[in-house]
Amino acid sequence: MKRSGEGAAHYDLSGIQLRLRGLSPGVSAEMRRTWSAFAVDPADAPFLDVTVREVPGAGLPPRSLLTWSAGYHGPRARFRMAEGEVDADAVGRAEIRMPPRDDREQFYALLNLLLPALAWTLPSRGALLLHAAGVVIDDRATVLVGPAGSGKSTWAGLARDAGAVFLSDDVVFVDSSGERPHALSLPFRADPTRPAGPGRWPLTALLAPAHGRRASLAPLSRVVALGRVTANLPYVGGALPHEPRIASAAERLVGATRLATLTFPLDASFVELLRRQAPPEA
């Protein structure tokens, strides 16, 4: 990837301003095509300002695909994966370094490296990247938090087939910086058959998954919910002991959101249940 001489690219990730510098013409064109709904005019002060550089040998060996490593140094962090590496700080600056590839591969590598950069910086504004699934029912968002194999994809797919707006079945951004938390629409790992543009929806419930014959909701204690959330913070969970802003964002989310365990069968009966249980003021 040769360095581009063109200006920076600017995107609004549903209220999170992002600036990308140093993209090659090919990667920049792919970004404009794929993220066109999120492209905006330049912001005076983007939340995350990213510089992209081509560095031979950056990142982990290719055989380590799907693995990553992290080093935390006070307010700064370095994440390394097969696609490259990223240094990020808590105040919204990041540098991504990637080895040479063709433009298509470089584009997807860039997306994978942007996620840890955002995960590290978002808690500074009271937001989090969660390993979770999210859907929107009647303009209200519900997020199901759980590890791989807990049924997130099944749940989100059933809700989508029943008419819900699909946000993601893998990563969801939740923003608790305002009076109440919101789930955000983002161009990461969303449903490729229904690409969404920018959007923010009030978060009416944070759910833990369970499986059974009938759809039902049961109370979930704040302590258990906080444990679920902190166990599903990709890239930054290891920094919790010495990064209070991450723990604070998690506590704020849990304290401001309805918490429940959702038991659901392999059908969409839970959608009507969630619709009935949503608070009327949401």
Tab-separated table of C-alpha atoms in Angstrom:
chain	number	residue	atom	x	y	z
A	1	MET	CA	0.000	0.000	0.000
A	2	LYS	CA	1.576	3.243	-1.071
A	3	ARG	CA	0.944	6.311	1.010
A	4	SER	CA	-1.737	8.593	-0.365
A	5	GLY	CA	-1.258	12.273	-0.923
A	6	GLU	CA	-4.969	12.983	-0.664
A	7	GLY	CA	-6.615	14.512	2.381
A	8	ALA	CA	-7.935	12.722	5.420
A	9	ALA	CA	-11.166	10.722	5.376
A	10	HIS	CA	-13.869	11.611	7.913
A	11	TYR	CA	-16.649	9.382	9.211
A	12	ASP	CA	-19.407	9.808	11.791
A	13	LEU	CA	-19.997	6.509	13.561
A	14	SER	CA	-23.404	7.485	14.919
A	15	GLY	CA	-21.998	10.299	17.039
A	16	ILE	CA	-18.363	9.147	17.230
A	17	GLN	CA	-16.272	11.289	14.896
A	18	LEU	CA	-13.393	9.429	13.199
A	19	ARG	CA	-10.575	10.841	11.054
A	20	LEU	CA	-8.300	8.560	8.998
A	21	ARG	CA	-5.037	9.835	7.538
A	22	GLY	CA	-2.523	8.109	5.298
A	23	LEU	CA	-4.834	5.771	3.365
A	24	SER	CA	-3.766	4.632	-0.078
A	25	PRO	CA	-6.032	5.697	-2.955
A	26	GLY	CA	-7.346	2.130	-3.285
A	27	VAL	CA	-8.160	1.699	0.401
A	28	SER	CA	-9.628	5.191	0.556
A	29	ALA	CA	-11.924	4.352	-2.373
A	30	GLU	CA	-13.009	1.101	-0.686
A	31	MET	CA	-13.745	2.999	2.520
A	32	ARG	CA	-15.861	5.552	0.626
A	33	ARG	CA	-17.765	2.783	-1.148
A	34	THR	CA	-18.388	0.596	1.904
A	35	TRP	CA	-18.835	3.308	4.534
A	36	SER	CA	-20.575	5.846	2.296
A	37	ALA	CA	-23.541	6.189	4.679
A	38	PHE	CA	-21.159	7.258	7.468
A	39	ALA	CA	-18.998	9.702	5.473
A	40	VAL	CA	-19.183	13.325	6.660
A	41	ASP	CA	-17.483	16.664	6.172
A	42	PRO	CA	-14.355	17.216	8.270
A	43	ALA	CA	-14.918	17.696	11.996
A	44	ASP	CA	-12.931	20.278	13.919
A	45	ALA	CA	-12.142	17.840	16.718
A	46	PRO	CA	-12.756	14.173	15.860
A	47	PHE	CA	-13.080	11.808	18.787
A	48	LEU	CA	-10.512	9.421	17.290
A	49	ASP	CA	-7.734	10.638	15.001
A	50	VAL	CA	-5.964	7.739	13.266
A	51	THR	CA	-2.795	7.774	11.189
A	52	VAL	CA	-2.223	4.735	8.955
A	53	ARG	CA	1.276	3.705	7.903
A	54	GLU	CA	2.734	0.913	5.821
A	55	VAL	CA	5.468	-0.848	7.796
A	56	PRO	CA	6.974	-4.133	6.521
A	57	GLY	CA	6.861	-6.803	9.194
A	58	ALA	CA	4.327	-5.040	11.427
A	59	GLY	CA	2.070	-7.279	13.507
A	60	LEU	CA	2.132	-10.924	14.490
A	61	PRO	CA	3.164	-13.729	12.086
A	62	PRO	CA	0.423	-14.644	9.574
A	63	ARG	CA	-0.020	-18.058	11.197
A	64	SER	CA	-1.412	-16.263	14.259
A	65	LEU	CA	-4.578	-15.222	12.412
A	66	LEU	CA	-7.529	-14.771	14.817
A	67	THR	CA	-5.175	-14.207	17.732
A	68	TRP	CA	-3.923	-10.949	19.161
A	69	SER	CA	-1.791	-9.574	21.957
A	70	ALA	CA	-2.001	-6.378	23.983
A	71	GLY	CA	0.347	-4.313	26.093
A	72	TYR	CA	-0.986	-1.632	28.428
A	73	HIS	CA	1.207	1.259	29.501
A	74	GLY	CA	-0.776	3.732	31.577
A	75	PRO	CA	-3.122	5.624	29.241
A	76	ARG	CA	-1.555	4.009	26.158
A	77	ALA	CA	-2.003	0.551	24.692
A	78	ARG	CA	-0.491	-1.449	21.843
A	79	PHE	CA	-2.439	-4.195	20.105
A	80	ARG	CA	-0.811	-6.642	17.710
A	81	MET	CA	-2.450	-9.147	15.378
A	82	ALA	CA	-1.658	-10.782	12.058
A	83	GLU	CA	-3.138	-7.799	10.194
A	84	GLY	CA	-0.724	-5.335	11.826
A	85	GLU	CA	-0.506	-3.331	15.030
A	86	VAL	CA	-2.033	-0.231	16.557
A	87	ASP	CA	-0.915	2.162	19.266
A	88	ALA	CA	-3.736	4.108	20.908
A	89	ASP	CA	-4.002	6.557	23.774
A	90	ALA	CA	-6.905	7.424	26.024
A	91	VAL	CA	-7.452	10.875	24.555
A	92	GLY	CA	-8.241	9.849	20.983
A	93	ARG	CA	-5.055	9.389	18.968
A	94	ALA	CA	-3.973	6.181	17.294
A	95	GLU	CA	-1.392	4.971	14.801
A	96	ILE	CA	-2.030	1.852	12.736
A	97	ARG	CA	0.888	0.045	11.102
A	98	MET	CA	0.259	-2.638	8.490
A	99	PRO	CA	2.539	-4.672	6.217
A	100	PRO	CA	2.090	-4.352	2.428
A	101	ARG	CA	-0.959	-6.089	0.926
A	102	ASP	CA	-3.351	-5.522	-1.923
A	103	ASP	CA	-5.997	-2.871	-1.372
A	104	ARG	CA	-8.851	-5.251	-0.596
A	105	GLU	CA	-6.887	-7.137	2.057
A	106	GLN	CA	-5.604	-3.840	3.443
A	107	PHE	CA	-9.123	-2.516	3.800
A	108	TYR	CA	-10.245	-5.479	5.923
A	109	ALA	CA	-7.032	-5.348	7.938
A	110	LEU	CA	-7.755	-1.691	8.652
A	111	LEU	CA	-11.243	-2.505	9.952
A	112	ASN	CA	-9.869	-5.174	12.291
A	113	LEU	CA	-7.272	-2.763	13.660
A	114	LEU	CA	-9.732	0.090	14.137
A	115	LEU	CA	-11.767	-2.001	16.586
A	116	PRO	CA	-9.120	-2.205	19.351
A	117	ALA	CA	-8.295	1.481	18.843
A	118	LEU	CA	-11.937	2.370	19.412
A	119	ALA	CA	-12.275	-0.108	22.282
A	120	TRP	CA	-9.376	1.604	24.053
A	121	THR	CA	-10.527	5.194	23.526
A	122	LEU	CA	-14.324	4.869	23.898
A	123	PRO	CA	-14.336	4.561	27.732
A	124	SER	CA	-12.924	8.097	27.863
A	125	ARG	CA	-16.387	9.284	26.800
A	126	GLY	CA	-18.345	6.740	28.836
A	127	ALA	CA	-18.831	4.314	25.935
A	128	LEU	CA	-17.858	0.672	25.460
A	129	LEU	CA	-17.294	-1.895	22.750
A	130	LEU	CA	-19.109	-5.044	23.873
A	131	HIS	CA	-18.860	-8.613	22.655
A	132	ALA	CA	-22.612	-8.743	22.191
A	133	ALA	CA	-25.544	-8.839	19.807
A	134	GLY	CA	-27.890	-5.929	19.331
A	135	VAL	CA	-31.290	-5.419	17.739
A	136	VAL	CA	-33.811	-2.582	17.592
A	137	ILE	CA	-37.499	-3.283	18.236
A	138	ASP	CA	-39.953	-0.373	17.903
A	139	ASP	CA	-37.101	2.159	17.931
A	140	ARG	CA	-35.681	0.753	21.174
A	141	ALA	CA	-32.460	-1.209	21.384
A	142	THR	CA	-31.834	-4.432	23.260
A	143	VAL	CA	-28.369	-5.919	23.713
A	144	LEU	CA	-27.575	-9.560	24.506
A	145	VAL	CA	-24.144	-9.938	26.122
A	146	GLY	CA	-22.327	-13.235	26.003
A	147	PRO	CA	-19.242	-15.123	24.878
A	148	ALA	CA	-18.878	-17.161	21.706
A	149	GLY	CA	-21.374	-20.011	21.571
A	150	SER	CA	-23.924	-18.376	23.873
A	151	GLY	CA	-26.517	-17.884	21.118
A	152	LYS	CA	-25.971	-14.258	20.112
A	153	SER	CA	-26.082	-14.920	16.361
A	154	THR	CA	-29.144	-17.149	16.673
A	155	TRP	CA	-30.941	-14.565	18.801
A	156	ALA	CA	-30.132	-11.643	16.507
A	157	GLY	CA	-31.061	-13.628	13.406
A	158	LEU	CA	-34.433	-14.679	14.861
A	159	ALA	CA	-35.180	-11.081	15.829
A	160	ARG	CA	-34.211	-9.820	12.362
A	161	ASP	CA	-36.455	-12.385	10.690
A	162	ALA	CA	-39.311	-11.163	12.908
A	163	GLY	CA	-38.829	-7.582	11.720
A	164	ALA	CA	-36.313	-6.126	14.158
A	165	VAL	CA	-33.482	-3.925	12.940
A	166	PHE	CA	-30.265	-5.914	13.106
A	167	LEU	CA	-27.299	-4.029	14.593
A	168	SER	CA	-24.728	-6.803	15.052
A	169	ASP	CA	-24.338	-10.356	16.271
A	170	ASP	CA	-20.755	-9.885	17.455
A	171	VAL	CA	-19.757	-6.366	18.523
A	172	VAL	CA	-22.006	-3.556	19.739
A	173	PHE	CA	-21.060	-0.042	20.792
A	174	VAL	CA	-23.025	1.364	23.721
A	175	ASP	CA	-22.717	5.027	24.656
A	176	SER	CA	-23.569	6.024	28.220
A	177	SER	CA	-22.257	9.578	27.991
A	178	GLY	CA	-25.724	11.129	27.996
A	179	GLU	CA	-28.699	10.905	30.320
A	180	ARG	CA	-29.371	7.322	29.242
A	181	PRO	CA	-27.396	4.686	27.338
A	182	HIS	CA	-27.789	4.272	23.590
A	183	ALA	CA	-26.807	1.485	21.221
A	184	LEU	CA	-25.153	2.704	18.033
A	185	SER	CA	-25.311	1.632	14.416
A	186	LEU	CA	-21.793	1.033	13.105
A	187	PRO	CA	-20.236	-0.302	9.883
A	188	PHE	CA	-18.492	-3.167	11.704
A	189	ARG	CA	-19.737	-6.736	11.367
A	190	ALA	CA	-23.335	-5.780	10.753
A	191	ASP	CA	-25.782	-7.728	8.610
A	192	PRO	CA	-24.356	-7.469	5.071
A	193	THR	CA	-27.791	-8.017	3.530
A	194	ARG	CA	-29.216	-4.940	5.295
A	195	PRO	CA	-26.432	-2.400	5.757
A	196	ALA	CA	-27.520	0.291	8.190
A	197	GLY	CA	-26.549	3.917	8.196
A	198	PRO	CA	-25.907	6.042	11.279
A	199	GLY	CA	-28.366	5.641	14.116
A	200	ARG	CA	-28.680	5.797	17.898
A	201	TRP	CA	-31.411	4.061	19.867
A	202	PRO	CA	-32.251	4.167	23.591
A	203	LEU	CA	-30.983	1.007	25.260
A	204	THR	CA	-33.944	-0.453	27.123
A	205	ALA	CA	-32.418	-3.735	28.292
A	206	LEU	CA	-29.077	-5.431	28.783
A	207	LEU	CA	-29.665	-9.178	28.675
A	208	ALA	CA	-27.804	-12.337	29.592
A	209	PRO	CA	-28.748	-15.354	27.437
A	210	ALA	CA	-30.273	-18.631	28.575
A	211	HIS	CA	-31.994	-21.371	26.613
A	212	GLY	CA	-35.317	-23.069	27.261
A	213	ARG	CA	-38.659	-24.057	25.777
A	214	ARG	CA	-40.473	-20.796	26.501
A	215	ALA	CA	-39.413	-17.182	26.245
A	216	SER	CA	-39.158	-15.551	29.652
A	217	LEU	CA	-37.373	-12.791	31.530
A	218	ALA	CA	-35.876	-13.108	34.993
A	219	PRO	CA	-34.165	-10.493	37.157
A	220	LEU	CA	-30.405	-10.186	36.819
A	221	SER	CA	-28.491	-8.684	39.715
A	222	ARG	CA	-26.266	-5.696	39.149
A	223	VAL	CA	-23.230	-7.607	40.418
A	224	VAL	CA	-23.776	-10.474	37.989
A	225	ALA	CA	-24.531	-8.103	35.111
A	226	LEU	CA	-21.354	-6.131	35.786
A	227	GLY	CA	-19.393	-9.371	35.720
A	228	ARG	CA	-20.995	-10.288	32.394
A	229	VAL	CA	-20.144	-6.912	30.900
A	230	THR	CA	-16.536	-6.829	32.073
A	231	ALA	CA	-16.006	-10.410	30.884
A	232	ASN	CA	-17.122	-9.331	27.404
A	233	LEU	CA	-14.943	-6.291	26.799
A	234	PRO	CA	-12.799	-7.310	23.825
A	235	TYR	CA	-9.216	-6.023	23.727
A	236	VAL	CA	-9.385	-3.999	26.944
A	237	GLY	CA	-10.610	-6.385	29.640
A	238	GLY	CA	-7.046	-7.076	30.757
A	239	ALA	CA	-6.564	-3.384	31.546
A	240	LEU	CA	-9.431	-3.178	34.050
A	241	PRO	CA	-7.214	-3.374	37.181
A	242	HIS	CA	-5.307	-0.211	36.259
A	243	GLU	CA	-7.663	1.705	33.952
A	244	PRO	CA	-10.490	3.123	36.111
A	245	ARG	CA	-12.160	4.824	33.142
A	246	ILE	CA	-13.024	1.377	31.704
A	247	ALA	CA	-14.503	0.128	34.974
A	248	SER	CA	-16.364	3.425	35.393
A	249	ALA	CA	-17.945	3.148	31.932
A	250	ALA	CA	-19.050	-0.427	32.685
A	251	GLU	CA	-20.554	0.563	36.036
A	252	ARG	CA	-22.357	3.509	34.461
A	253	LEU	CA	-23.865	1.289	31.767
A	254	VAL	CA	-25.049	-1.353	34.215
A	255	GLY	CA	-26.399	1.225	36.636
A	256	ALA	CA	-28.480	3.012	33.985
A	257	THR	CA	-29.981	0.032	32.138
A	258	ARG	CA	-32.640	-2.561	32.845
A	259	LEU	CA	-30.944	-5.908	33.531
A	260	ALA	CA	-32.446	-9.347	32.916
A	261	THR	CA	-31.741	-12.912	31.913
A	262	LEU	CA	-33.611	-13.793	28.731
A	263	THR	CA	-34.529	-17.417	28.211
A	264	PHE	CA	-35.446	-18.090	24.605
A	265	PRO	CA	-36.225	-21.102	22.409
A	266	LEU	CA	-35.331	-21.430	18.726
A	267	ASP	CA	-38.142	-19.159	17.629
A	268	ALA	CA	-38.905	-15.444	17.712
A	269	SER	CA	-41.446	-15.514	20.557
A	270	PHE	CA	-39.074	-13.432	22.669
A	271	VAL	CA	-39.561	-10.450	20.330
A	272	GLU	CA	-43.136	-9.856	21.464
A	273	LEU	CA	-42.060	-10.442	25.057
A	274	LEU	CA	-39.392	-7.742	24.781
A	275	ARG	CA	-41.847	-5.416	23.056
A	276	ARG	CA	-44.348	-5.759	25.932
A	277	GLN	CA	-41.698	-5.367	28.629
A	278	ALA	CA	-40.103	-2.204	27.223
A	279	PRO	CA	-40.656	0.808	29.497
A	280	PRO	CA	-43.313	3.162	28.069
A	281	GLU	CA	-41.046	6.209	28.322
A	282	ALA	CA	-38.358	4.598	26.092
